[in-house]
Tab-separated table of C-alpha atoms in Angstrom:
chain	number	residue	atom	x	y	z
A	995	MET	CA	96.386	67.798	-24.566
A	996	TYR	CA	93.392	67.780	-22.705
A	997	ARG	CA	93.106	70.834	-22.526
A	998	LYS	CA	89.363	72.283	-23.278
A	999	GLU	CA	87.978	69.342	-21.355
A	1000	ILE	CA	89.750	70.271	-18.100
A	1001	GLU	CA	88.942	74.143	-18.811
A	1002	GLU	CA	85.284	73.561	-19.146
A	1003	TYR	CA	85.403	70.560	-15.963
A	1004	ILE	CA	87.046	73.305	-13.839
A	1005	ASP	CA	84.208	76.259	-15.069
A	1006	SER	CA	81.768	74.242	-13.697
A	1007	HIS	CA	82.265	73.413	-10.879
A	1008	ILE	CA	83.530	76.396	-9.248
A	1009	GLN	CA	80.710	76.792	-7.072
A	1010	GLU	CA	81.536	73.788	-6.106
A	1011	MET	CA	85.124	74.632	-5.087
A	1012	VAL	CA	83.984	77.727	-3.653
A	1013	GLU	CA	81.900	75.929	-1.445
A	1014	ASP	CA	84.328	73.149	-0.499
A	1015	ILE	CA	86.842	76.259	0.687
A	1016	CYS	CA	84.701	78.040	2.815
A	1017	VAL	CA	84.194	74.326	4.539
A	1018	LEU	CA	88.380	74.908	5.650
A	1019	CYS	CA	88.267	78.557	6.070
A	1020	ARG	CA	85.444	78.629	8.891
A	1021	ILE	CA	87.630	76.394	10.838
A	1022	ASN	CA	90.047	78.518	13.024
A	1023	SER	CA	93.195	75.812	12.481
A	1024	GLU	CA	95.951	78.727	14.157
A	1025	LYS	CA	98.359	76.256	15.840
A	1026	MET	CA	97.462	75.710	19.117
A	1027	PRO	CA	98.405	73.851	22.793
A	1028	ALA	CA	98.802	70.468	22.055
A	1029	GLU	CA	96.332	67.826	23.018
A	1030	GLU	CA	96.155	64.108	23.061
A	1031	GLY	CA	95.799	62.674	19.008
A	1032	MET	CA	96.149	66.758	18.103
A	1033	PRO	CA	99.942	67.846	18.004
A	1034	TYR	CA	99.210	71.415	16.615
A	1035	GLY	CA	95.870	71.518	18.913
A	1036	ARG	CA	91.900	71.048	18.528
A	1037	GLY	CA	91.423	73.290	15.166
A	1038	ALA	CA	94.140	72.131	13.272
A	1039	ALA	CA	92.723	68.409	13.348
A	1040	GLU	CA	89.109	69.466	12.893
A	1041	VAL	CA	90.727	71.370	9.798
A	1042	LEU	CA	92.939	68.365	8.737
A	1043	ASP	CA	89.548	65.976	9.359
A	1044	ALA	CA	87.055	68.079	6.900
A	1045	ALA	CA	89.608	67.992	4.185
A	1046	LEU	CA	90.472	63.571	4.153
A	1047	LYS	CA	86.622	63.232	4.417
A	1048	MET	CA	86.170	65.902	1.755
A	1049	ALA	CA	88.890	64.093	-0.292
A	1050	GLU	CA	87.385	60.685	0.496
A	1051	GLY	CA	83.928	61.755	-0.777
A	1052	TYR	CA	85.671	62.280	-4.064
A	1053	GLY	CA	87.167	58.913	-4.501
A	1054	PHE	CA	90.680	59.500	-3.230
A	1055	ALA	CA	92.563	57.194	-1.260
A	1056	VAL	CA	92.940	58.965	1.597
A	1057	LYS	CA	95.258	58.733	5.031
A	1058	ASN	CA	95.850	60.602	8.630
A	1059	TYR	CA	99.684	60.637	9.475
A	1060	ASP	CA	98.503	61.201	13.325
A	1061	ASN	CA	97.446	64.143	12.541
A	1062	TYR	CA	100.311	66.073	11.665
A	1063	VAL	CA	99.543	65.417	7.891
A	1064	GLY	CA	97.012	64.336	5.699
A	1065	THR	CA	97.201	63.017	1.752
A	1066	ALA	CA	95.287	61.848	-1.131
A	1067	ASP	CA	95.983	59.791	-3.558
A	1068	LEU	CA	94.665	60.529	-7.174
A	1069	ASN	CA	95.597	56.566	-8.287
A	1070	ASP	CA	97.368	53.146	-6.533
A	1071	LYS	CA	100.436	53.394	-9.435
A	1072	GLU	CA	104.006	54.357	-9.030
A	1073	ARG	CA	104.311	58.206	-7.657
A	1074	GLN	CA	105.710	60.989	-9.880
A	1075	LEU	CA	104.062	63.768	-8.605
A	1076	ASP	CA	103.291	65.645	-4.735
A	1077	ILE	CA	101.316	68.390	-4.384
A	1078	LEU	CA	102.454	70.163	-0.673
A	1079	ALA	CA	99.730	72.804	0.382
A	1080	HIS	CA	99.025	73.112	3.896
A	1081	LEU	CA	95.310	73.773	6.370
A	1082	ASP	CA	96.207	76.029	9.260
A	1083	ILE	CA	96.673	80.095	9.019
A	1084	VAL	CA	98.365	82.478	10.903
A	1085	PRO	CA	95.996	84.127	13.616
A	1086	ALA	CA	93.179	86.028	12.790
A	1087	GLY	CA	94.693	89.532	13.651
A	1088	GLU	CA	92.552	92.448	13.889
A	1089	GLY	CA	91.167	95.352	11.320
A	1090	TRP	CA	88.833	93.022	9.909
A	1091	GLU	CA	86.098	95.112	7.396
A	1092	VAL	CA	84.853	93.121	4.243
A	1093	THR	CA	84.079	89.864	6.894
A	1094	SER	CA	85.170	88.216	9.867
A	1095	PRO	CA	88.379	86.229	9.407
A	1096	PHE	CA	86.418	82.584	9.765
A	1097	GLU	CA	83.379	83.727	8.019
A	1098	PRO	CA	84.465	84.039	3.898
A	1099	VAL	CA	82.430	86.063	2.113
A	1100	LEU	CA	82.302	86.300	-1.997
A	1101	LYS	CA	82.235	89.463	-3.066
A	1102	ASP	CA	83.193	91.174	-6.606
A	1103	GLY	CA	84.710	88.295	-7.367
A	1104	ARG	CA	86.930	88.012	-4.120
A	1105	LEU	CA	86.980	85.146	-1.715
A	1106	TYR	CA	87.385	86.181	1.876
A	1107	GLY	CA	88.667	84.804	4.855
A	1108	ARG	CA	91.483	83.781	7.203
A	1109	GLY	CA	93.806	81.112	4.824
A	1110	THR	CA	91.342	81.914	1.599
A	1111	ALA	CA	94.470	82.878	-0.814
A	1112	ASP	CA	96.772	81.339	1.857
A	1113	ASP	CA	96.706	78.367	1.698
A	1114	LYS	CA	92.785	76.161	2.619
A	1115	GLY	CA	91.958	77.590	-1.450
A	1116	PRO	CA	95.001	76.413	-3.535
A	1117	ALA	CA	94.727	73.418	-1.354
A	1118	VAL	CA	91.221	72.912	-2.717
A	1119	ALA	CA	91.947	74.106	-5.996
A	1120	ALA	CA	94.747	71.259	-6.514
A	1121	LEU	CA	92.505	68.831	-4.978
A	1122	TYR	CA	89.538	69.613	-7.859
A	1123	ALA	CA	92.514	69.874	-10.224
A	1124	MET	CA	93.081	65.721	-9.693
A	1125	LYS	CA	88.901	65.281	-9.543
A	1126	ALA	CA	88.630	66.641	-12.895
A	1127	VAL	CA	91.218	64.800	-14.329
A	1128	LYS	CA	89.586	61.402	-12.329
A	1129	GLU	CA	86.086	62.232	-13.301
A	1130	LEU	CA	86.791	63.379	-17.166
A	1131	GLY	CA	88.487	60.023	-17.102
A	1132	ILE	CA	92.330	60.946	-18.431
A	1133	PRO	CA	94.880	57.652	-18.937
A	1134	LEU	CA	97.510	58.020	-16.103
A	1135	LYS	CA	100.707	55.953	-15.461
A	1136	LYS	CA	101.946	57.300	-12.850
A	1137	ASN	CA	100.818	58.401	-9.927
A	1138	VAL	CA	99.363	62.541	-8.126
A	1139	ARG	CA	99.394	62.590	-4.140
A	1140	LEU	CA	97.894	66.233	-2.824
A	1141	ILE	CA	99.961	66.503	1.002
A	1142	VAL	CA	97.798	68.573	3.360
A	1143	GLY	CA	100.137	69.512	6.237
A	1144	THR	CA	99.092	71.602	9.435
A	1145	ASP	CA	102.337	73.141	11.121
A	1146	GLU	CA	103.516	75.296	7.571
A	1147	GLU	CA	103.097	78.110	9.721
A	1148	CYS	CA	105.508	78.325	12.992
A	1149	GLY	CA	108.133	75.761	11.567
A	1150	SER	CA	106.641	72.796	9.259
A	1151	SER	CA	107.648	70.268	12.455
A	1152	ASP	CA	104.317	68.589	10.562
A	1153	ILE	CA	106.048	67.824	6.934
A	1154	ALA	CA	109.447	66.517	8.983
A	1155	HIS	CA	107.290	63.794	10.694
A	1156	TYR	CA	105.817	62.687	6.999
A	1157	TYR	CA	109.090	62.638	5.735
A	1158	LYS	CA	110.069	60.641	8.448
A	1159	ILE	CA	107.736	57.889	7.273
A	1160	GLU	CA	107.205	58.290	3.617
A	1161	LYS	CA	110.269	58.970	1.079
A	1162	GLU	CA	110.088	62.605	-1.716
A	1163	ALA	CA	108.585	62.250	-4.942
A	1164	PRO	CA	110.708	62.447	-7.956
A	1165	MET	CA	108.998	65.912	-8.160
A	1166	THR	CA	107.083	67.819	-5.593
A	1167	PHE	CA	105.463	71.441	-6.119
A	1168	SER	CA	103.646	73.501	-3.446
A	1169	PRO	CA	101.098	75.736	-4.638
A	1170	ASP	CA	101.643	78.639	-1.321
A	1171	ALA	CA	103.454	81.387	-3.403
A	1172	GLU	CA	102.542	82.625	-6.318
A	1173	PHE	CA	103.387	81.831	-10.117
A	1174	PRO	CA	105.179	81.705	-12.464
A	1175	VAL	CA	107.787	79.290	-10.594
A	1176	ILE	CA	109.861	80.020	-7.809
A	1177	ASN	CA	112.684	78.001	-7.988
A	1178	VAL	CA	114.964	79.692	-5.251
A	1179	GLU	CA	114.096	80.575	-1.903
A	1180	LYS	CA	116.566	82.577	0.797
A	1181	GLY	CA	118.080	81.078	3.724
A	1182	SER	CA	117.111	82.868	6.737
A	1183	LEU	CA	117.819	83.685	10.143
A	1184	ALA	CA	115.548	83.477	13.086
A	1185	ALA	CA	117.486	85.681	15.156
A	1186	HIS	CA	116.274	84.958	19.072
A	1187	PHE	CA	118.019	87.366	21.232
A	1188	THR	CA	118.260	88.331	25.208
A	1189	ALA	CA	119.571	90.494	28.188
A	1190	ASP	CA	119.179	90.659	31.774
A	1191	PHE	CA	119.948	94.698	33.724
A	1192	ALA	CA	119.327	96.064	36.788
A	1193	PRO	CA	116.016	97.451	37.746
A	1194	SER	CA	115.912	101.301	37.033
A	1195	GLN	CA	115.543	103.088	40.262
A	1196	GLY	CA	114.545	106.476	38.790
A	1197	SER	CA	110.427	107.684	38.933
A	1198	ALA	CA	110.267	107.845	35.274
A	1199	LYS	CA	110.679	104.535	34.025
A	1200	LEU	CA	109.470	101.664	31.064
A	1201	VAL	CA	107.778	99.394	33.047
A	1202	SER	CA	107.268	97.057	30.330
A	1203	LEU	CA	107.198	96.852	25.769
A	1204	ASP	CA	105.629	93.927	24.053
A	1205	ALA	CA	104.907	93.308	20.882
A	1206	GLY	CA	104.349	90.425	18.359
A	1207	ILE	CA	102.623	87.445	17.179
A	1208	LYS	CA	104.802	85.180	15.654
A	1209	ILE	CA	108.409	84.990	14.212
A	1210	ASN	CA	107.347	85.860	11.015
A	1211	VAL	CA	104.820	88.374	11.089
A	1212	VAL	CA	105.563	92.210	10.897
A	1213	PRO	CA	103.017	93.721	14.294
A	1214	ALA	CA	101.244	96.204	13.021
A	1215	LYS	CA	100.351	96.840	17.200
A	1216	ALA	CA	102.593	96.827	20.321
A	1217	TYR	CA	102.192	98.008	23.692
A	1218	ALA	CA	103.949	99.227	27.216
A	1219	ALA	CA	103.400	100.593	30.356
A	1220	VAL	CA	105.394	103.462	31.935
A	1221	LYS	CA	105.584	105.530	34.868
A	1222	GLY	CA	106.426	109.389	36.290
A	1223	LEU	CA	105.787	111.166	32.802
A	1224	SER	CA	102.939	113.839	32.514
A	1225	MET	CA	99.955	112.771	29.616
A	1226	GLU	CA	101.073	116.078	27.984
A	1227	VAL	CA	105.231	114.639	27.746
A	1228	LEU	CA	103.560	111.425	26.322
A	1229	GLU	CA	101.309	112.995	23.789
A	1230	GLU	CA	103.932	115.486	22.731
A	1231	THR	CA	106.500	112.788	22.182
A	1232	ALA	CA	103.765	111.331	20.295
A	1233	LYS	CA	102.999	113.438	17.794
A	1234	GLN	CA	106.646	113.784	16.858
A	1235	VAL	CA	107.158	109.863	16.525
A	1236	GLU	CA	103.930	109.642	14.391
A	1237	ALA	CA	105.127	112.296	11.963
A	1238	GLN	CA	108.556	111.064	11.752
A	1239	THR	CA	107.225	106.912	11.650
A	1240	GLY	CA	103.737	106.947	10.782
A	1241	ILE	CA	102.849	105.256	13.769
A	1242	ARG	CA	99.620	106.105	15.546
A	1243	PHE	CA	100.086	106.240	19.529
A	1244	SER	CA	97.128	106.472	21.981
A	1245	PHE	CA	96.931	106.093	25.483
A	1246	SER	CA	95.008	104.748	28.881
A	1247	GLN	CA	95.551	105.405	32.375
A	1248	GLU	CA	96.117	101.300	34.612
A	1249	GLY	CA	96.600	102.558	38.088
A	1250	GLU	CA	99.709	103.980	38.746
A	1251	ASN	CA	101.128	103.418	34.533
A	1252	VAL	CA	100.065	105.006	31.500
A	1253	LYS	CA	99.570	101.863	28.575
A	1254	ILE	CA	100.665	103.224	25.456
A	1255	THR	CA	99.575	101.151	22.293
A	1256	ALA	CA	101.398	102.105	18.597
A	1257	GLU	CA	99.044	101.253	15.692
A	1258	GLY	CA	101.377	100.215	12.400
A	1259	VAL	CA	100.512	98.094	9.528
A	1260	ASN	CA	101.549	93.818	9.273
A	1261	ALA	CA	103.078	92.060	7.073
A	1262	HIS	CA	104.098	88.818	6.397
A	1263	ALA	CA	108.577	88.994	7.571
A	1264	ALA	CA	109.460	88.060	4.436
A	1265	PHE	CA	108.047	91.062	2.464
A	1266	PRO	CA	108.366	93.431	5.406
A	1267	GLU	CA	108.336	96.887	2.327
A	1268	GLY	CA	104.755	96.330	2.530
A	1269	GLY	CA	103.943	97.145	6.199
A	1270	ASN	CA	104.571	99.161	8.998
A	1271	ASN	CA	106.334	97.642	12.411
A	1272	ALA	CA	104.581	98.405	15.436
A	1273	LEU	CA	107.649	96.963	17.554
A	1274	THR	CA	110.335	99.353	16.128
A	1275	GLY	CA	108.183	102.209	15.742
A	1276	LEU	CA	106.845	102.279	20.013
A	1277	VAL	CA	110.890	100.941	20.439
A	1278	LYS	CA	111.625	104.745	19.102
A	1279	TYR	CA	108.745	106.353	20.629
A	1280	VAL	CA	110.368	104.831	24.330
A	1281	THR	CA	113.650	106.365	23.209
A	1282	GLU	CA	112.787	109.423	22.857
A	1283	LEU	CA	111.136	109.760	26.271
A	1284	PRO	CA	112.504	111.406	29.258
A	1285	LEU	CA	113.079	108.174	31.344
A	1286	ALA	CA	115.598	107.965	33.508
A	1287	ASP	CA	119.697	106.245	32.294
A	1288	CYS	CA	119.559	102.672	33.318
A	1289	GLY	CA	120.516	99.122	31.722
A	1290	GLN	CA	116.769	99.090	30.454
A	1291	LEU	CA	117.006	102.138	28.684
A	1292	SER	CA	120.933	101.193	27.324
A	1293	CYS	CA	119.880	97.718	25.859
A	1294	LEU	CA	116.986	99.846	24.021
A	1295	LYS	CA	118.966	102.461	22.676
A	1296	GLY	CA	121.607	99.903	21.305
A	1297	LEU	CA	118.869	97.843	19.925
A	1298	LEU	CA	117.562	100.588	18.142
A	1299	ASN	CA	120.712	101.746	16.840
A	1300	LEU	CA	121.011	98.157	15.096
A	1301	ILE	CA	117.420	97.511	13.571
A	1302	PRO	CA	115.909	101.343	13.319
A	1303	HIS	CA	112.520	102.125	12.766
A	1304	GLY	CA	112.310	101.582	8.614
A	1305	ASP	CA	115.372	99.560	8.290
A	1306	LEU	CA	114.644	96.705	6.670
A	1307	TYR	CA	117.719	95.204	4.627
A	1308	GLY	CA	119.347	94.627	7.876
A	1309	GLU	CA	121.852	97.868	6.759
A	1310	ALA	CA	122.984	99.314	10.596
A	1311	MET	CA	123.325	95.561	11.263
A	1312	GLY	CA	126.339	95.652	8.324
A	1313	ILE	CA	124.619	92.779	7.352
A	1314	ALA	CA	123.074	94.804	3.859
A	1315	MET	CA	123.645	92.209	0.766
A	1316	GLU	CA	122.001	91.637	-2.555
A	1317	ASP	CA	122.450	88.946	-5.491
A	1318	GLU	CA	120.880	88.021	-8.618
A	1319	ILE	CA	119.621	85.181	-8.221
A	1320	SER	CA	117.790	85.973	-4.913
A	1321	GLY	CA	117.497	89.873	-4.331
A	1322	LYS	CA	118.207	91.695	-1.134
A	1323	LEU	CA	118.793	90.421	2.460
A	1324	THR	CA	115.380	91.307	4.752
A	1325	LEU	CA	115.119	91.552	7.934
A	1326	ALA	CA	111.811	92.315	10.267
A	1327	PHE	CA	112.064	93.054	14.165
A	1328	SER	CA	109.271	90.783	14.653
A	1329	MET	CA	108.715	90.020	18.448
A	1330	LEU	CA	109.705	91.617	21.947
A	1331	LYS	CA	109.177	91.475	25.343
A	1332	VAL	CA	110.574	93.632	27.937
A	1333	THR	CA	110.078	93.810	31.605
A	1334	GLU	CA	112.188	96.210	34.855
A	1335	ASP	CA	115.537	93.353	34.330
A	1336	LYS	CA	114.849	91.314	31.113
A	1337	LEU	CA	114.719	91.682	27.469
A	1338	ASP	CA	113.841	88.895	25.002
A	1339	GLY	CA	113.556	89.592	21.539
A	1340	GLN	CA	113.465	87.833	17.807
A	1341	PHE	CA	113.920	89.139	14.352
A	1342	ASP	CA	112.890	87.349	10.808
A	1343	SER	CA	115.980	87.923	8.000
A	1344	ARG	CA	115.667	86.735	5.059
A	1345	CYS	CA	118.686	85.794	3.369
A	1346	PRO	CA	120.332	85.835	-0.397
A	1347	VAL	CA	122.300	83.405	-1.913
A	1348	CYS	CA	125.587	85.271	-1.336
A	1349	ALA	CA	124.764	84.674	2.594
A	1350	THR	CA	127.034	83.050	4.958
A	1351	GLU	CA	127.487	82.156	8.856
A	1352	ASP	CA	130.781	84.119	8.337
A	1353	ASN	CA	129.132	87.132	7.046
A	1354	VAL	CA	125.737	87.589	8.604
A	1355	LEU	CA	125.338	85.277	11.648
A	1356	ALA	CA	128.907	85.971	12.577
A	1357	VAL	CA	128.622	89.787	12.437
A	1358	VAL	CA	125.235	89.959	13.766
A	1359	LYS	CA	126.278	87.850	16.908
A	1360	GLU	CA	129.521	90.559	17.706
A	1361	LYS	CA	127.321	93.974	17.208
A	1362	MET	CA	124.674	92.805	19.150
A	1363	ALA	CA	126.643	91.383	21.995
A	1364	GLY	CA	128.729	95.156	21.899
A	1365	ALA	CA	125.080	96.378	22.204
A	1366	GLY	CA	124.753	94.093	25.358
A	1367	LEU	CA	122.362	91.487	23.568
A	1368	THR	CA	123.213	87.398	23.633
A	1369	LEU	CA	122.528	85.833	20.517
A	1370	HIS	CA	121.433	82.515	21.083
A	1371	ASN	CA	121.655	81.564	17.279
A	1372	GLU	CA	124.640	79.065	16.496
A	1373	SER	CA	123.334	78.134	12.786
A	1374	MET	CA	120.995	79.502	9.715
A	1375	ARG	CA	118.850	77.671	7.384
A	1376	PRO	CA	120.671	78.069	3.888
A	1377	PRO	CA	118.938	78.582	0.963
A	1378	HIS	CA	117.049	76.674	-1.180
A	1379	HIS	CA	118.112	76.139	-5.616
A	1380	VAL	CA	116.492	74.080	-8.052
A	1381	PRO	CA	117.487	74.133	-11.793
A	1382	GLY	CA	115.528	76.412	-14.034
A	1383	ASP	CA	116.459	74.240	-17.138
A	1384	GLY	CA	114.877	70.603	-15.989
A	1385	LEU	CA	111.993	69.102	-16.786
A	1386	PHE	CA	110.085	69.152	-14.612
A	1387	VAL	CA	110.255	73.183	-13.703
A	1388	GLN	CA	110.111	73.877	-17.692
A	1389	THR	CA	107.027	71.747	-17.955
A	1390	LEU	CA	105.444	73.900	-14.785
A	1391	LEU	CA	106.175	76.907	-17.236
A	1392	LYS	CA	104.547	75.465	-20.262
A	1393	ALA	CA	101.750	75.188	-18.614
A	1394	TYR	CA	101.186	78.425	-17.267
A	1395	GLU	CA	102.342	79.982	-20.296
A	1396	GLU	CA	99.392	78.023	-22.177
A	1397	TYR	CA	96.317	78.759	-19.844
A	1398	THR	CA	96.911	82.793	-18.835
A	1399	GLY	CA	98.537	83.090	-22.375
A	1400	ARG	CA	101.763	85.302	-19.877
A	1401	LYS	CA	105.213	84.886	-19.626
A	1402	GLY	CA	106.528	81.999	-17.596
A	1403	GLU	CA	109.900	82.475	-15.946
A	1404	CYS	CA	111.727	81.077	-12.350
A	1405	LEU	CA	111.672	83.331	-9.243
A	1406	TYR	CA	113.128	83.357	-5.940
A	1407	THR	CA	111.195	84.394	-2.670
A	1408	GLY	CA	111.729	85.527	1.267
A	1409	GLY	CA	109.588	82.994	1.848
A	1410	GLY	CA	110.231	79.978	2.850
A	1411	THR	CA	107.764	77.376	1.915
A	1412	TYR	CA	107.234	73.543	2.224
A	1413	VAL	CA	109.571	72.891	-0.724
A	1414	HIS	CA	112.647	74.187	1.175
A	1415	GLU	CA	114.363	70.704	2.247
A	1416	LEU	CA	112.861	68.820	-0.618
A	1417	LYS	CA	115.703	68.070	-3.685
A	1418	ASN	CA	113.197	68.516	-6.660
A	1419	GLY	CA	110.829	70.857	-5.021
A	1420	VAL	CA	109.081	74.170	-6.208
A	1421	ALA	CA	106.684	76.575	-4.999
A	1422	PHE	CA	104.009	77.057	-8.170
A	1423	GLY	CA	101.045	79.483	-7.438
A	1424	ALA	CA	98.715	79.987	-6.328
A	1425	SER	CA	98.174	83.596	-6.888
A	1426	MET	CA	99.153	85.002	-9.981
A	1427	PRO	CA	101.741	88.106	-10.693
A	1428	GLY	CA	100.965	91.546	-9.141
A	1429	THR	CA	97.525	90.135	-7.086
A	1430	ASP	CA	98.354	91.960	-3.004
A	1431	ASN	CA	95.865	88.976	-1.658
A	1432	ASN	CA	96.543	90.667	2.178
A	1433	MET	CA	97.987	87.191	3.107
A	1434	HIS	CA	98.994	87.056	6.904
A	1435	GLY	CA	96.963	90.173	7.015
A	1436	ALA	CA	93.427	91.629	8.394
A	1437	ASP	CA	90.417	91.093	4.812
A	1438	GLU	CA	92.928	87.884	3.376
A	1439	PHE	CA	91.451	87.239	0.133
A	1440	ALA	CA	91.661	85.550	-2.997
A	1441	ILE	CA	90.908	86.433	-6.477
A	1442	LEU	CA	88.130	83.224	-7.927
A	1443	GLN	CA	89.157	83.799	-11.142
A	1444	GLU	CA	92.908	82.403	-10.257
A	1445	LEU	CA	91.639	79.846	-8.328
A	1446	ALA	CA	89.599	78.352	-11.461
A	1447	ALA	CA	93.069	79.060	-13.200
A	1448	SER	CA	95.399	77.512	-10.639
A	1449	ALA	CA	93.069	74.432	-10.479
A	1450	LYS	CA	92.879	74.448	-14.818
A	1451	ILE	CA	96.974	74.881	-14.636
A	1452	PHE	CA	97.973	71.925	-12.138
A	1453	ALA	CA	95.429	69.376	-13.929
A	1454	GLN	CA	97.139	69.928	-17.121
A	1455	VAL	CA	100.620	69.594	-15.340
A	1456	ILE	CA	99.283	66.513	-13.727
A	1457	VAL	CA	98.395	65.435	-17.708
A	1458	ASP	CA	102.172	66.174	-18.703
A	1459	LEU	CA	104.164	64.822	-15.875
A	1460	CYS	CA	101.977	61.937	-14.672
A	1461	SER	CA	100.566	60.365	-18.352
């Protein structure tokens, strides 16, 4: 019901929707140090203000929850459906070619820019779905609320703040993944480990190593400084390791030290197979150099034995597992800082429904202790599962099938979304199956046709669930 009207409305407002997405994507809303009244920094507060002004301009009642979260309500009736999106972004990173990160551009049907796919574009698509229902005058018996947060990429403390104030709606979807419906999200172990050791007394030694920008991003670059080795040795070792790993190495002299830069390909930590980890490549490289034996080198070799380059599934760590509901465990070594007497690292493991603290956390703790490393975690994040045969999920699948002609089915993901802690929350859109939109990478893009289709599907869902 109302499909013809919904499609005509969205098709006639696509350019306007693109312009609104661009307004938000020009704002760098990466999490920054808190300022007074701005818990995630100025950029996050600015983008939230812009989004709420946009929604208010379209006639929705808006509310700002202390610059953590903002909401837009379609009407003043009882809430039936929440649409939960986010406006914060991962760091811009390097390697952009089509455009710069905060200068969105539409080219060949793709809207490029940081946040176009994750998750500003989908947030605006949801806003336009509500706008379509409102301006078409489609009668509703219940309310839908668009919720936009500003800390999804760094722990979702924003949404925790919101749910201390507001109750969860009976149904919630987040347009922060892909279609059809993701009703299972893996659990996770965001591992943090350290080690202390005596400084090396040798002439050939590692001075420092620094890699990673966020725990949920496979690093594309990693850096080290060494002393006491000839450039010939460094370059010859680089050739050997590059042939084995595909990681590229470059060198520059900085005083008595040589700076080493390792270059790979970044990816979301939930999907590490899409990248080539510069961090693990650099650790392999360093351990191949003729450095003097010391506690630092011993720790790095032990660490490499547990997380070797290319091991994406925890096999060397002894935690490889999978199940039919949620697939394989993945492991992405994403952060490491090494000085002459300390090591501090983090890895991001996405764990299937069959994972427990006994068969994952306890095993990692024991293996790391054996390598001279201390794991500081005492718990894991449990998985999330919403039954796929209920009214809510079936309604979403029906709308998806109606507007795309594709078969609707339930999927799982290693990525955690805002709905992970919600009783009846799933991820729904906004990219189509098989689309790789470089999420968290350079030249991130959203396909305009998919954003338009998402807006239509979301509008139909609002009508079906709230009429």
